[in-house]
Amino acid sequence: MRNIAVLTSGGDAPGMNMAIRTIVRSGFHYGFNVYGVYNGYKGLVKGEIKQMTRETVSRILNRGGTILGSARYPQFLEEKYQKIAAKNLKEHDIDGLIVIGGDGTFRGALALHKFGIKCVGLPGTIDNDIPSTDYTIGFFTALNTAVEAIDRLRDTSFSHRRCSVVEVMGRNCGDLALYAGIAVGSEFIITPETGYDKKKTLDAVKGSYRRNKRHAVVVVTENMLDVNKLAKTIVEEVGYETRATVLGHVQRGGNPTAFDRVLATEMSEYAVELLSKDIGGKVVALRGMDIIDVGIEDALTMEKQVSNKRYGLVGKLVR
Ligand code: ATP
């Protein structure tokens, strides 16, 4: 019987629990003992490692967040902590580790892999900012949350003839804003990929104002600009009464959508299968309809493809 472990790290994402459940159950299928590492790499260094059973993962598949807890732990960039982590795993005879998180989490896995632990990474983040995979676990749940929130804003802005400027998450990736912007029929989207063009933004909103539209929506990725300031500019230069809304951490929570549950299950099962073949140093990815694996180092050096066609949709449909 071999021992493997699972940890979640970085920002939590809906679907992580489904992934943990699958790793435990599929692990049993392949004859592994499965351990849970609590609180990411921080817990790994502190030795927070417990054996998991079917019961520890029952009734979690529909819950957001992660039952294992997560942490940001910058100390893990230092080799001395990586060595302690590898030693803690070896003390439990664990030689395979599945990590669920973003690219920072993958960097931690790469470090551990170099200390003899076979690591497999699963992309779990709401931002969809991992270039090696088409979609990450949690993205579509966060997207649905953002879309539902913007639909609600539209109800009230329609009643008062207003424009809504809505900030969504995404860090350095505009996918949440792009997909949400398309889904709610926004006037304009502003993302790290498009940059902020004040004139184009105001022209798009002006077009709707002149056509007597009762509502308009601009969707913006976080950290791009001050949404309150943009709202004020729209009031002054377009005429719409305007409100800014920052959706914030509500986008992180909630029950995972069916798609995220299925994606988490397929990716997790694939990861366990890799470990059963004694393969580590990989991250799992979705490409088209297929679940595949990519070397961790390759995954970390890839560039994310930007869909100009998808960005173009917003401009084509507003007028
Ligand atoms: P998200 O995209 O949701 O923010 P993430 O995995 O990218 O997720 P980070 O905070 O960047 O989130 O990374 C998670 C953890 O991984 C860090 O707190 C740290 O413990 C570890 N980590 C990040 N970068 C490295 C690195 N270069 N070497 C070793 N460990 C790292």
Coordinates of C-alpha atoms and ligand atoms in Angstrom, one line a residue:
M1 CA 0.0 0.0 0.0
R2 CA 1.4 3.4 -1.0
N3 CA 0.7 6.7 0.7
I4 CA -0.3 9.9 -1.2
A5 CA -1.5 13.3 0.0
V6 CA -3.5 16.2 -1.1
L7 CA -3.3 19.9 -0.3
T8 CA -5.1 23.1 -1.4
S9 CA -3.2 26.4 -1.6
G10 CA -3.5 30.0 -2.7
G11 CA -7.0 31.5 -3.1
D12 CA -9.8 29.0 -2.5
A13 CA -12.1 28.1 -5.4
P14 CA -15.5 26.3 -5.6
G15 CA -14.9 22.7 -6.7
M16 CA -11.8 22.2 -4.6
N17 CA -13.9 20.0 -2.2
M18 CA -15.1 17.9 -5.1
A19 CA -11.5 17.5 -6.1
I20 CA -10.5 16.4 -2.6
R21 CA -13.4 13.9 -2.5
T22 CA -12.4 12.4 -5.8
I23 CA -8.7 12.1 -4.8
V24 CA -9.6 10.2 -1.7
R25 CA -12.1 7.9 -3.4
S26 CA -10.1 7.3 -6.5
G27 CA -7.0 6.9 -4.3
F28 CA -8.7 4.0 -2.5
H29 CA -9.6 2.5 -5.9
Y30 CA -5.9 2.4 -6.8
G31 CA -5.0 1.0 -3.4
F32 CA -3.5 4.1 -1.8
N33 CA -3.8 5.5 1.7
V34 CA -4.7 9.1 1.3
Y35 CA -3.6 11.9 3.6
G36 CA -4.9 15.5 3.8
V37 CA -2.5 18.3 4.4
Y38 CA -4.3 21.2 6.2
N39 CA -3.7 24.9 5.4
G40 CA -1.6 24.6 2.3
Y41 CA 2.2 24.7 2.4
K42 CA 2.2 26.4 5.8
G43 CA 0.4 23.3 7.3
L44 CA 2.8 21.0 5.4
V45 CA 5.8 22.7 7.1
K46 CA 4.1 22.5 10.5
G47 CA 3.2 18.8 10.0
E48 CA -0.6 19.2 9.8
I49 CA -1.1 15.9 8.0
K50 CA -4.0 13.5 8.7
Q51 CA -5.1 10.3 7.1
M52 CA -8.4 10.7 5.3
T53 CA -11.3 8.3 5.2
R54 CA -14.5 8.1 3.1
E55 CA -16.3 9.9 6.0
T56 CA -13.9 12.9 6.0
V57 CA -15.0 13.6 2.5
S58 CA -18.7 12.8 2.7
R59 CA -21.3 15.5 2.1
I60 CA -18.7 18.0 0.8
L61 CA -19.1 17.8 -3.0
N62 CA -21.6 20.6 -3.2
R63 CA -19.8 22.9 -0.8
G64 CA -17.6 25.9 -1.8
G65 CA -14.2 26.7 -0.2
T66 CA -11.9 23.9 0.9
I67 CA -12.3 21.6 3.9
L68 CA -8.5 21.3 4.1
G69 CA -8.1 25.1 4.4
S70 CA -5.7 27.2 2.4
A71 CA -3.0 29.7 3.1
R72 CA -0.6 32.1 1.5
Y73 CA 2.8 31.2 2.9
P74 CA 5.7 33.2 1.2
Q75 CA 8.3 31.5 3.4
F76 CA 7.8 28.4 1.2
L77 CA 10.0 30.2 -1.4
E78 CA 12.9 29.4 0.9
E79 CA 14.7 26.1 0.5
K80 CA 14.9 25.4 4.2
Y81 CA 11.1 25.2 4.5
Q82 CA 10.8 23.1 1.4
K83 CA 13.2 20.6 2.9
I84 CA 11.1 20.5 6.1
A85 CA 8.0 19.9 4.1
A86 CA 9.6 17.0 2.1
K87 CA 10.8 15.5 5.4
N88 CA 7.3 15.7 7.0
L89 CA 5.9 13.9 4.0
K90 CA 8.6 11.2 4.1
E91 CA 8.0 10.7 7.8
H92 CA 4.4 9.5 6.8
D93 CA 5.9 7.5 3.9
I94 CA 4.1 9.8 1.5
D95 CA 5.8 9.9 -1.9
G96 CA 3.1 11.4 -4.0
L97 CA 1.4 14.8 -3.5
I98 CA -1.5 16.4 -5.4
V99 CA -1.7 20.2 -5.0
I100 CA -4.7 22.2 -6.0
G101 CA -4.3 25.9 -6.6
G102 CA -2.9 28.5 -9.0
D103 CA 0.6 29.0 -10.5
G104 CA 2.2 30.0 -7.2
T105 CA 1.0 26.6 -5.9
F106 CA 2.5 24.9 -8.9
R107 CA 5.9 26.6 -8.1
G108 CA 5.7 25.1 -4.6
A109 CA 5.0 21.7 -6.2
L110 CA 8.0 22.1 -8.5
A111 CA 10.2 22.8 -5.5
L112 CA 9.0 19.7 -3.6
H113 CA 9.4 17.6 -6.7
K114 CA 13.1 18.5 -6.7
F115 CA 13.3 17.0 -3.1
G116 CA 12.0 13.6 -4.3
I117 CA 8.2 14.0 -3.8
K118 CA 6.2 13.1 -6.9
C119 CA 3.9 16.1 -7.3
V120 CA 0.9 16.6 -9.6
G121 CA -0.9 20.0 -9.8
L122 CA -4.6 20.7 -10.4
P123 CA -5.6 24.2 -11.6
G124 CA -8.0 25.5 -9.0
T125 CA -8.6 29.2 -9.1
I126 CA -11.6 31.5 -10.0
D127 CA -9.4 33.7 -12.2
N128 CA -8.8 31.2 -15.1
D129 CA -5.3 32.6 -15.3
I130 CA -3.4 29.4 -15.9
P131 CA -2.2 29.2 -19.5
S132 CA -1.8 25.4 -19.7
T133 CA -5.5 24.8 -19.3
D134 CA -8.6 26.1 -21.1
Y135 CA -10.5 26.4 -17.9
T136 CA -9.7 26.1 -14.2
I137 CA -11.7 24.5 -11.4
G138 CA -13.9 27.3 -9.9
F139 CA -14.0 29.7 -12.9
F140 CA -17.5 29.0 -14.1
T141 CA -18.9 29.1 -10.6
A142 CA -17.4 32.5 -10.0
L143 CA -18.6 33.6 -13.5
N144 CA -22.2 32.6 -12.7
T145 CA -22.0 34.5 -9.4
A146 CA -20.8 37.6 -11.2
V147 CA -23.4 37.3 -13.9
E148 CA -26.2 36.8 -11.3
A149 CA -25.0 39.9 -9.4
I150 CA -24.9 42.0 -12.5
D151 CA -28.4 40.8 -13.6
R152 CA -29.6 42.1 -10.2
L153 CA -27.9 45.4 -10.7
R154 CA -29.5 45.7 -14.1
D155 CA -33.0 45.4 -12.6
T156 CA -32.4 48.4 -10.4
S157 CA -30.4 50.4 -12.9
F158 CA -33.2 49.9 -15.5
S159 CA -35.8 51.2 -13.1
H160 CA -33.8 54.4 -12.5
R161 CA -32.2 54.8 -15.9
R162 CA -28.7 54.3 -14.7
C163 CA -25.3 53.0 -15.8
S164 CA -23.5 50.4 -13.7
V165 CA -19.8 50.1 -13.5
V166 CA -19.0 46.7 -12.1
E167 CA -15.6 45.5 -10.9
V168 CA -15.0 41.8 -11.0
M169 CA -12.0 39.7 -9.9
G170 CA -9.4 38.1 -12.1
R171 CA -6.0 39.5 -11.0
N172 CA -4.0 39.8 -14.2
C173 CA -6.5 37.9 -16.3
G174 CA -9.6 39.4 -17.9
D175 CA -11.5 36.2 -18.4
L176 CA -14.1 36.8 -15.7
A177 CA -14.8 40.3 -17.0
L178 CA -14.8 39.1 -20.6
Y179 CA -17.2 36.2 -20.1
A180 CA -19.4 38.1 -17.7
G181 CA -19.5 41.1 -20.0
I182 CA -20.7 39.0 -22.9
A183 CA -23.2 37.1 -20.7
V184 CA -24.9 40.3 -19.5
G185 CA -24.7 42.2 -22.8
S186 CA -22.4 44.9 -21.4
E187 CA -21.6 48.1 -23.3
F188 CA -17.9 47.8 -22.7
I189 CA -15.4 45.6 -20.9
I190 CA -12.0 46.7 -19.6
T191 CA -9.4 44.1 -18.8
P192 CA -5.6 43.8 -18.6
E193 CA -5.7 42.4 -22.1
T194 CA -7.6 45.4 -23.6
G195 CA -6.1 48.1 -21.4
Y196 CA -8.2 51.1 -20.5
D197 CA -9.1 53.5 -23.3
K198 CA -11.2 56.3 -21.8
K199 CA -12.5 57.6 -25.1
K200 CA -13.7 54.2 -26.4
T201 CA -15.3 53.4 -23.0
L202 CA -17.2 56.7 -23.0
D203 CA -18.2 56.4 -26.7
A204 CA -19.7 53.0 -26.1
V205 CA -21.8 54.3 -23.1
K206 CA -22.7 57.5 -25.0
G207 CA -24.1 55.3 -27.8
S208 CA -26.5 53.6 -25.4
Y209 CA -27.4 56.9 -23.8
R210 CA -28.3 58.5 -27.1
R211 CA -30.5 55.6 -28.1
N212 CA -32.4 56.2 -24.9
K213 CA -31.4 52.9 -23.3
R214 CA -32.6 52.7 -19.7
H215 CA -29.5 50.9 -18.5
A216 CA -25.9 50.4 -19.4
V217 CA -23.1 48.2 -17.9
V218 CA -19.4 48.5 -18.0
V219 CA -17.5 45.5 -16.6
V220 CA -13.9 46.0 -15.3
T221 CA -11.2 43.6 -14.1
E222 CA -9.9 44.5 -10.6
N223 CA -6.8 46.7 -10.3
M224 CA -7.4 48.3 -13.7
L225 CA -8.8 51.6 -12.5
D226 CA -10.8 53.3 -9.8
V227 CA -14.4 52.3 -10.7
N228 CA -15.8 55.2 -8.6
K229 CA -13.8 57.7 -10.6
L230 CA -15.0 56.1 -13.9
A231 CA -18.6 56.3 -12.6
K232 CA -18.1 60.0 -11.9
T233 CA -16.6 60.6 -15.4
I234 CA -19.7 58.9 -17.0
V235 CA -22.0 61.1 -15.0
E236 CA -20.1 64.2 -16.1
E237 CA -19.3 63.4 -19.7
V238 CA -22.2 61.1 -20.8
G239 CA -25.1 62.1 -18.6
Y240 CA -26.2 58.7 -17.2
E241 CA -26.7 58.6 -13.5
T242 CA -24.0 56.0 -12.6
R243 CA -23.2 53.7 -9.7
A244 CA -19.9 51.7 -9.2
T245 CA -20.1 48.3 -7.6
V246 CA -17.1 46.1 -6.5
L247 CA -18.3 42.5 -6.3
G248 CA -15.2 41.3 -4.3
H249 CA -15.0 38.1 -2.4
V250 CA -18.6 37.0 -3.0
Q251 CA -17.3 35.7 -6.3
R252 CA -15.1 33.2 -4.4
G253 CA -17.8 31.4 -2.4
G254 CA -20.9 29.4 -3.2
N255 CA -21.7 25.9 -4.3
P256 CA -19.7 24.8 -7.4
T257 CA -21.6 24.6 -10.7
A258 CA -22.2 21.2 -12.3
F259 CA -19.4 21.9 -14.8
D260 CA -16.9 22.7 -12.0
R261 CA -17.8 19.5 -10.2
V262 CA -17.4 17.4 -13.3
L263 CA -14.1 19.2 -14.2
A264 CA -12.8 18.7 -10.7
T265 CA -13.7 15.0 -10.8
E266 CA -12.1 14.3 -14.1
M267 CA -8.9 16.2 -13.4
S268 CA -8.6 14.6 -9.9
E269 CA -9.1 11.1 -11.2
Y270 CA -6.5 11.8 -13.9
A271 CA -4.0 13.0 -11.3
V272 CA -4.4 9.9 -9.1
E273 CA -4.0 7.7 -12.1
L274 CA -0.7 9.5 -12.9
L275 CA 0.6 8.8 -9.4
S276 CA -0.5 5.2 -9.7
K277 CA 1.8 5.0 -12.7
D278 CA 4.5 6.6 -10.6
I279 CA 4.4 9.8 -12.7
G280 CA 4.9 13.2 -11.1
G281 CA 6.2 16.6 -12.1
K282 CA 3.0 17.3 -14.0
V283 CA 0.0 19.6 -14.0
V284 CA -3.4 18.4 -15.3
A285 CA -5.2 20.5 -17.9
L286 CA -8.3 20.7 -20.0
R287 CA -7.7 21.1 -23.7
G288 CA -10.9 21.1 -25.8
M289 CA -12.7 18.0 -24.6
D290 CA -9.6 16.3 -23.3
I291 CA -7.9 16.0 -19.9
I292 CA -4.2 16.0 -20.5
D293 CA -1.0 16.5 -18.5
V294 CA 1.8 19.0 -19.0
G295 CA 5.3 19.2 -17.3
I296 CA 5.1 21.7 -14.4
E297 CA 8.0 23.7 -15.8
D298 CA 6.4 23.9 -19.2
A299 CA 3.1 24.9 -17.7
L300 CA 4.8 27.7 -15.7
T301 CA 6.5 29.2 -18.8
M302 CA 3.5 29.1 -21.2
E303 CA 1.7 32.3 -22.3
K304 CA -2.1 32.5 -22.0
Q305 CA -3.8 32.7 -25.4
V306 CA -6.1 35.8 -25.8
S307 CA -9.2 35.3 -27.8
N308 CA -9.5 38.4 -29.9
K309 CA -12.6 37.1 -31.5
R310 CA -14.3 36.8 -28.1
Y311 CA -13.2 40.3 -27.2
G312 CA -14.6 41.5 -30.5
L313 CA -18.1 40.2 -29.7
V314 CA -18.8 42.9 -27.2
G315 CA -18.1 45.7 -29.8
K316 CA -20.2 44.0 -32.4
L317 CA -23.3 43.6 -30.3
V318 CA -23.7 46.9 -28.5
R319 CA -24.7 49.1 -31.5
Ligands
ATP1 P1 -4.3 32.1 -6.8 O1 -4.2 32.1 -8.3 O2 -5.7 31.7 -6.4 O3 -3.8 33.3 -6.1 P2 -1.8 30.7 -6.3 O4 -1.5 29.3 -6.1 O5 -1.2 31.4 -7.5 O6 -3.4 30.9 -6.3 P3 0.0 32.1 -4.5 O7 -0.3 32.9 -3.3 O8 0.7 32.8 -5.6 O9 -1.5 31.6 -5.0 O10 0.8 30.8 -4.1 C1 0.3 29.9 -3.1 C2 1.4 29.5 -2.3 O11 2.4 28.7 -3.0 C3 2.3 30.6 -1.7 O12 1.7 31.2 -0.6 C4 3.6 29.9 -1.4 O13 3.4 29.1 -0.1 C5 3.7 28.9 -2.5 N1 4.6 29.4 -3.6 C6 4.3 30.5 -4.4 N2 5.4 30.7 -5.2 C7 6.3 29.8 -4.9 C8 7.7 29.6 -5.3 N3 8.3 30.3 -6.3 N4 8.4 28.6 -4.7 C9 7.8 27.8 -3.7 N5 6.6 28.0 -3.3 C10 5.8 29.0 -3.8

